[in-house]
Coordinates of C-alpha atoms in Angstrom, one line a residue:
X1 CA 133.3 127.5 94.5
X2 CA 131.1 127.4 91.7
X3 CA 127.8 125.3 92.7
X4 CA 126.5 122.8 89.4
X5 CA 123.9 125.3 89.2
X6 CA 126.3 127.9 88.4
X7 CA 128.3 126.0 85.8
X8 CA 125.3 125.1 84.1
X9 CA 124.7 128.8 83.7
X10 CA 128.4 129.3 83.0
X11 CA 127.8 127.1 80.2
X12 CA 124.8 128.3 78.4
X13 CA 126.7 131.7 78.8
X14 CA 129.7 129.9 76.8
X15 CA 127.9 128.5 74.2
X16 CA 125.8 131.8 73.6
X17 CA 129.2 133.7 72.9
X18 CA 129.7 131.1 70.1
X19 CA 132.1 128.8 72.4
X20 CA 132.3 124.9 71.0
X21 CA 130.4 122.9 72.5
X22 CA 132.9 120.6 73.9
X23 CA 134.8 123.4 75.4
X24 CA 131.8 125.4 77.0
X25 CA 130.7 121.9 78.9
X26 CA 132.3 118.4 79.9
X27 CA 130.1 116.1 77.1
X28 CA 131.1 113.3 78.8
X29 CA 129.5 113.7 82.1
X30 CA 126.0 112.9 81.8
X31 CA 125.0 116.1 85.1
X32 CA 126.8 118.1 82.7
X33 CA 123.9 117.9 79.9
X34 CA 121.3 117.4 82.7
X35 CA 122.5 121.0 84.2
X36 CA 122.8 122.1 80.4
X37 CA 118.9 121.5 79.4
X38 CA 117.9 123.1 82.9
X39 CA 120.3 126.1 82.4
X40 CA 118.7 127.4 78.9
X41 CA 115.0 127.3 80.1
X42 CA 116.2 129.5 83.3
X43 CA 118.1 132.0 81.4
X44 CA 116.0 132.0 78.1
X45 CA 113.9 134.1 80.4
X46 CA 116.2 135.7 83.1
X47 CA 118.7 136.9 80.2
X48 CA 116.7 136.7 76.8
X49 CA 119.5 138.9 75.0
X50 CA 121.8 136.1 75.7
X51 CA 120.2 134.2 72.5
X52 CA 119.7 137.2 69.9
X53 CA 121.9 137.5 66.7
X54 CA 123.6 140.5 68.6
X55 CA 125.0 138.1 71.4
X56 CA 127.1 136.0 69.4
X57 CA 129.8 136.6 66.7
X58 CA 128.9 133.7 65.2
X59 CA 126.5 135.0 63.0
X60 CA 123.5 132.2 64.8
X61 CA 120.0 134.1 64.9
X62 CA 117.9 132.2 67.6
X63 CA 114.4 134.5 67.9
X64 CA 110.9 133.7 69.5
X65 CA 108.5 135.9 71.0
X66 CA 106.4 134.4 73.8
X67 CA 103.2 136.1 72.6
X68 CA 103.6 135.0 68.9
X69 CA 101.6 132.1 67.8
X70 CA 104.5 130.5 65.9
X71 CA 108.1 130.9 67.2
X72 CA 110.7 130.5 64.7
X73 CA 114.4 129.5 65.0
X74 CA 116.2 130.8 61.9
X75 CA 120.2 130.6 61.4
X76 CA 122.0 132.9 58.8
X77 CA 123.6 129.6 57.7
X78 CA 124.2 126.5 58.8
X79 CA 123.9 126.2 62.3
X80 CA 126.3 124.8 64.5
X81 CA 126.7 122.2 67.5
X82 CA 126.4 125.5 70.0
X83 CA 123.5 126.9 68.9
X84 CA 121.3 123.6 67.9
X85 CA 122.6 122.5 71.8
X86 CA 120.4 125.9 72.8
X87 CA 117.8 125.3 71.1
X88 CA 117.2 122.4 71.8
X89 CA 116.9 123.3 75.5
X90 CA 114.8 125.7 74.8
X91 CA 111.7 126.8 76.9
X92 CA 109.1 126.5 74.0
X93 CA 108.8 123.0 72.8
X94 CA 108.1 124.6 69.4
X95 CA 111.7 125.2 69.5
X96 CA 112.7 122.5 70.5
X97 CA 111.0 120.5 67.7
X98 CA 112.1 122.5 65.0
X99 CA 116.0 122.5 66.3
X100 CA 115.6 118.1 66.3
X101 CA 115.2 118.4 62.4
X102 CA 118.9 119.3 62.8
X103 CA 120.1 117.2 64.3
X104 CA 120.4 114.1 62.1
X105 CA 124.2 113.6 61.6
X106 CA 125.0 115.3 64.3
X107 CA 126.3 112.7 67.0
X108 CA 127.6 115.4 69.2
X109 CA 124.1 116.3 69.9
X110 CA 123.0 112.7 70.7
X111 CA 122.8 113.4 74.3
X112 CA 119.9 116.2 74.0
X113 CA 118.3 113.7 72.1
X114 CA 118.2 111.3 74.5
X115 CA 116.6 114.3 76.8
X116 CA 114.3 114.8 74.6
X117 CA 112.8 111.8 74.3
X118 CA 111.1 112.1 77.7
X119 CA 110.1 115.8 77.0
X120 CA 106.5 116.9 78.4
X121 CA 105.8 118.2 75.0
X122 CA 104.3 114.9 72.9
X123 CA 104.8 116.0 69.6
X124 CA 108.8 117.0 70.8
X125 CA 109.2 113.3 72.5
X126 CA 108.0 111.5 69.4
X127 CA 110.6 113.3 67.1
X128 CA 113.3 112.7 69.5
X129 CA 112.2 109.0 69.7
X130 CA 112.1 108.6 65.8
X131 CA 115.5 110.0 65.6
X132 CA 116.9 107.3 68.9
X133 CA 115.4 104.8 66.8
X134 CA 117.8 105.2 64.0
X135 CA 121.0 105.8 66.1
X136 CA 123.7 103.0 65.9
X137 CA 123.9 100.9 68.9
X138 CA 127.4 101.9 69.5
X139 CA 126.4 105.4 70.1
X140 CA 123.5 104.4 72.5
X141 CA 126.3 102.7 74.3
X142 CA 128.5 106.0 74.5
X143 CA 125.6 107.7 76.7
X144 CA 124.2 105.1 78.5
X145 CA 124.6 107.1 82.2
X146 CA 122.6 109.3 80.7
X147 CA 120.3 107.1 79.4
X148 CA 119.7 105.3 82.7
X149 CA 119.5 108.9 84.6
X150 CA 116.3 109.6 82.1
X151 CA 114.7 106.6 82.7
X152 CA 114.2 107.3 85.9
X153 CA 112.1 110.0 84.9
X154 CA 108.0 109.7 84.0
X155 CA 108.6 109.3 80.2
X156 CA 111.8 108.3 80.1
X157 CA 111.5 104.9 79.3
X158 CA 112.3 104.7 76.1
X159 CA 115.6 105.8 75.9
X160 CA 116.2 103.2 78.1
X161 CA 114.7 100.1 76.4
X162 CA 116.3 101.1 73.2
X163 CA 120.1 101.1 75.1
X164 CA 119.2 97.7 76.9
X165 CA 117.8 96.2 73.3
X166 CA 120.8 97.5 72.1
X167 CA 123.1 95.5 74.3
X168 CA 121.4 92.7 74.4
X169 CA 121.5 92.6 70.8
X170 CA 124.7 93.9 69.7
X171 CA 128.4 92.1 69.8
X172 CA 129.6 91.1 73.4
X173 CA 132.4 93.8 73.0
X174 CA 129.4 96.4 73.5
X175 CA 128.7 95.5 76.6
X176 CA 131.7 94.6 78.3
X177 CA 133.2 98.1 77.3
X178 CA 131.2 99.6 79.6
X179 CA 131.8 97.0 82.4
X180 CA 134.1 99.9 83.8
X181 CA 132.0 103.0 83.7
X182 CA 132.5 105.3 86.5
X183 CA 128.7 105.3 86.6
X184 CA 127.3 102.5 88.5
X185 CA 123.9 101.9 87.1
X186 CA 126.1 101.5 84.0
X187 CA 128.3 99.1 85.0
X188 CA 125.2 96.9 86.6
X189 CA 123.2 97.1 83.6
X190 CA 126.2 95.8 81.4
X191 CA 127.2 92.6 84.0
X192 CA 123.6 92.0 84.5
X193 CA 123.5 91.6 80.2
X194 CA 126.4 90.0 80.3
X195 CA 125.1 87.2 82.7
X196 CA 121.8 87.2 80.5
X197 CA 123.9 86.5 77.2
X198 CA 125.7 83.9 79.0
X199 CA 129.4 85.9 77.8
X200 CA 131.3 85.6 80.6
X201 CA 133.2 82.2 81.7
X202 CA 132.8 80.8 84.8
X203 CA 136.3 81.8 86.2
X204 CA 135.7 85.5 85.2
X205 CA 132.5 85.7 86.5
X206 CA 134.3 84.5 89.8
X207 CA 136.9 87.0 89.8
X208 CA 134.4 89.9 89.3
X209 CA 132.5 89.2 92.6
X210 CA 135.7 88.5 94.1
X211 CA 137.2 92.0 93.3
X212 CA 134.4 94.3 92.1
X213 CA 133.6 97.0 94.8
X214 CA 129.9 97.2 93.7
X215 CA 127.9 94.6 96.1
X216 CA 125.0 94.1 93.2
X217 CA 128.1 93.6 91.0
X218 CA 129.8 90.9 93.6
X219 CA 126.3 89.3 94.0
X220 CA 125.0 89.2 90.3
X221 CA 128.6 87.6 89.2
X222 CA 128.9 85.4 92.3
X223 CA 125.5 83.4 91.5
X224 CA 125.9 83.0 88.1
X225 CA 129.5 82.0 88.4
X226 CA 127.9 79.0 90.6
X227 CA 125.4 78.5 88.3
X228 CA 127.4 78.3 85.3
X229 CA 129.4 75.7 87.3
X230 CA 127.0 72.7 86.4
X231 CA 127.5 69.4 88.0
X232 CA 131.1 68.5 87.4
X233 CA 133.6 67.8 90.2
X234 CA 135.3 70.1 92.4
X235 CA 139.0 69.8 90.7
X236 CA 136.8 71.2 87.0
X237 CA 135.8 74.3 88.9
X238 CA 137.9 74.7 91.9
X239 CA 139.8 77.9 90.3
X240 CA 136.3 79.3 90.6
X241 CA 134.9 78.4 93.8
X242 CA 138.6 79.0 95.8
X243 CA 138.3 82.5 93.8
X244 CA 134.6 82.9 95.6
X245 CA 136.0 81.7 98.9
X246 CA 139.0 84.3 99.3
X247 CA 136.8 87.2 98.6
X248 CA 136.5 89.8 101.6
X249 CA 133.0 90.1 100.8
X250 CA 130.2 87.9 102.9
X251 CA 127.7 87.1 100.4
X252 CA 130.7 86.1 97.9
X253 CA 132.2 83.7 100.0
X254 CA 129.0 81.8 101.0
X255 CA 128.3 81.8 97.3
X256 CA 131.7 79.7 97.5
X257 CA 130.8 77.9 100.6
X258 CA 127.2 76.6 99.2
X259 CA 129.0 75.3 95.7
X260 CA 130.9 73.2 97.9
X261 CA 127.4 70.8 98.4
X262 CA 127.0 70.8 94.7
X263 CA 130.8 69.6 94.1
X264 CA 130.2 66.4 97.1
X265 CA 133.3 68.4 99.0
X266 CA 130.8 69.2 102.2
X267 CA 133.6 68.4 104.7
X268 CA 135.4 71.8 103.3
X269 CA 132.8 74.0 104.7
X270 CA 133.9 73.2 108.1
X271 CA 136.7 76.1 108.5
X272 CA 133.5 78.4 107.3
X273 CA 131.7 77.7 110.8
X274 CA 133.5 80.3 112.4
X275 CA 133.7 83.4 109.6
X276 CA 133.3 86.7 110.8
X277 CA 129.8 86.9 108.7
X278 CA 127.0 85.5 109.9
X279 CA 126.0 84.4 106.8
X280 CA 128.3 82.5 105.5
X281 CA 128.6 80.7 109.0
X282 CA 125.1 79.7 108.2
X283 CA 125.8 78.4 105.1
X284 CA 128.2 76.5 106.5
X285 CA 126.3 74.7 108.6
X286 CA 123.8 74.0 105.6
X287 CA 126.2 72.7 103.7
X288 CA 127.3 70.4 105.9
X289 CA 123.8 69.6 107.3
X290 CA 123.2 68.5 103.3
X291 CA 126.6 66.0 103.9
X292 CA 125.1 64.3 106.9
X293 CA 127.4 66.4 109.7
X294 CA 126.0 68.5 112.5
X295 CA 127.4 71.4 113.1
X296 CA 126.6 71.8 116.8
X297 CA 129.2 69.3 118.0
X298 CA 132.1 70.6 115.7
X299 CA 131.6 74.2 117.7
X300 CA 131.8 72.4 121.3
X301 CA 134.7 70.7 120.7
X302 CA 136.5 73.8 120.9
X303 CA 134.0 76.9 121.0
X304 CA 137.3 79.1 122.0
X305 CA 139.0 78.2 119.4
X306 CA 138.4 81.7 117.2
X307 CA 135.8 83.9 118.5
X308 CA 133.2 83.7 116.0
X309 CA 132.6 80.2 117.1
X310 CA 130.5 81.2 120.9
X311 CA 128.6 82.9 118.3
X312 CA 128.3 80.1 115.6
X313 CA 127.2 77.9 118.9
X314 CA 124.4 80.1 119.6
X315 CA 123.5 80.1 116.1
X316 CA 122.8 76.6 116.5
X317 CA 120.3 77.3 118.8
X318 CA 120.5 74.2 121.0
X319 CA 119.5 75.5 124.6
X320 CA 121.5 73.4 126.7
X321 CA 124.7 75.2 124.7
X322 CA 124.2 78.0 126.8
X323 CA 126.7 77.4 129.8
X324 CA 128.6 76.2 127.6
X325 CA 128.8 80.0 125.7
X326 CA 128.4 81.7 129.0
X327 CA 131.6 80.6 130.4
X328 CA 133.3 82.3 127.7
X329 CA 132.2 85.4 128.8
X330 CA 135.5 85.6 131.1
X331 CA 137.8 84.5 128.4
X332 CA 141.3 86.9 128.1
X333 CA 140.5 87.4 124.3
X334 CA 138.0 90.1 123.8
X335 CA 137.1 89.0 120.6
X336 CA 135.8 85.7 122.0
X337 CA 134.2 87.8 124.8
X338 CA 131.8 89.6 122.5
X339 CA 131.1 86.2 120.4
X340 CA 130.2 84.8 123.6
X341 CA 127.3 87.7 124.2
X342 CA 126.3 87.6 121.0
X343 CA 125.7 84.2 121.4
X344 CA 124.1 84.3 124.1
X345 CA 121.6 86.4 122.6
X346 CA 120.9 84.4 119.7
X347 CA 120.1 81.7 122.3
X348 CA 117.5 83.9 124.3
X349 CA 119.5 82.7 127.4
X350 CA 120.9 86.5 128.6
X351 CA 120.9 87.1 132.6
X352 CA 121.8 90.6 133.5
X353 CA 123.9 89.8 136.3
X354 CA 126.4 87.9 134.4
X355 CA 126.3 90.7 131.8
X356 CA 126.1 93.5 133.7
X357 CA 129.9 93.6 134.3
X358 CA 130.9 93.7 130.9
X359 CA 129.8 97.2 130.6
X360 CA 133.0 98.2 132.5
X361 CA 135.0 96.1 130.0
X362 CA 138.0 98.1 128.0
X363 CA 137.3 96.5 124.7
X364 CA 134.7 98.6 122.8
X365 CA 133.2 95.9 120.9
X366 CA 132.6 93.6 124.0
X367 CA 130.6 96.5 125.9
X368 CA 128.5 97.3 122.2
X369 CA 127.2 93.5 122.4
X370 CA 126.9 94.2 126.2
X371 CA 124.4 97.0 125.7
X372 CA 122.8 95.6 122.7
X373 CA 122.0 92.3 125.2
X374 CA 120.6 94.8 128.1
X375 CA 118.6 97.1 126.4
X376 CA 115.3 94.9 126.8
X377 CA 116.1 94.9 130.4
X378 CA 117.3 98.5 131.1
X379 CA 115.5 98.6 133.8
X380 CA 116.6 96.4 135.2
X381 CA 120.5 97.9 135.3
X382 CA 120.8 100.0 138.1
X383 CA 120.9 103.7 137.2
X384 CA 123.5 104.5 139.2
X385 CA 126.1 102.5 138.1
X386 CA 124.9 103.8 134.3
X387 CA 125.9 107.1 136.1
X388 CA 128.8 106.3 137.1
X389 CA 129.6 105.2 133.1
X390 CA 129.1 108.9 132.5
X391 CA 132.2 110.3 134.4
X392 CA 134.5 111.8 131.7
X393 CA 137.4 109.8 133.1
X394 CA 135.9 106.5 131.4
X395 CA 136.2 105.6 127.7
X396 CA 133.8 106.8 125.1
X397 CA 132.4 103.7 124.4
X398 CA 131.1 102.9 128.1
X399 CA 129.6 106.1 128.4
X400 CA 128.1 105.9 124.6
X401 CA 126.8 102.6 126.3
X402 CA 125.2 104.5 129.3
X403 CA 123.8 106.8 127.5
X404 CA 121.8 104.2 125.7
X405 CA 120.8 102.4 128.3
X406 CA 119.6 105.4 130.3
X407 CA 117.6 106.6 127.0
X408 CA 116.2 103.3 127.0
X409 CA 114.1 103.3 130.3
X410 CA 113.4 107.3 129.7
X411 CA 116.2 109.2 130.9
X412 CA 117.2 112.2 128.7
X413 CA 118.7 115.1 131.4
X414 CA 121.6 116.0 128.5
X415 CA 123.2 113.2 129.7
X416 CA 124.2 112.9 125.7
X417 CA 126.1 116.4 126.2
X418 CA 128.8 114.5 128.3
X419 CA 130.1 112.6 125.5

């Protein structure tokens, strides 16, 4: 299997042999261009014969002498894209600069012009920047992923600023075309600019927030969707809120819950008091309080109705609720037991004797919560009990709990190898 370095070297060899640029490397992949730039520099010194006129049937002649005062680039005819690609990546800055003079009206080489905008040699860098300033915006957008990668280099800000400016000033379709880019940074930039320019309606922003795979885009679009709603009634923006509330992503659901307050529909936040996500539960409690409703009595009414009710009650931080939450440690539903443990931790009402038996629970989720609750008091848990949990016939989650608690008190005697 070829490594990325091997592929870069192979691309250089193909170009030196006269293979067309789009056949020598994947011109749609920014890493291919970056690899080509690296590969030429490496092979130019290791294998200089690859770059002389006898090496290629194309008639190209690329010549240099490291000891000469003025290396030159000469061609027997108008250089092709492959020849220029090699010269644009050459280790000698004077050759790179000379090659840039031949790149006007050569969109196939724009990727290398972008790379040269971050060149360490100032004359090369400045010449490349002049060329990039004259490049049509749609061509810049075609190399957005590469431009953003180069933008992370010490001198790479120019090309990134040009790209960002082009997307901000260009037609909406130019930014929207990058929404589905396979490059995460490109997609984020496109959505960020679309939000800044208010190119998308609230309904589409909500749909994107609910369905997009990138959490940064989710947050960006969810916040923008809520901000775009204005102060209308719930019916006017119910489509937006429903999409947000139906998302599988907690931060998106929390944005939808928060939007209920703006619509004056505080009571609609009640079902989200027992959401599986802590951030959604917190938002639901805040919205209810804004509407004058104390969420704690709602939890107390039936703390076993849904598993998260137990932890939600604990998150209300009312010390008197500790006994009510503690009673749920013996509930037949594992999710309720696990959430009760989390609720006691939130209330800072952990009792070692109450929780210790749950280290033997058949549910991995319950044992994880019990372990987390006992870690601060690990020295109060009998080591005989913990060593018993290390037995080979014990479930793996119980053995992991025993290891964590034993390590918390400084016992490391190869116990991890028993898992």
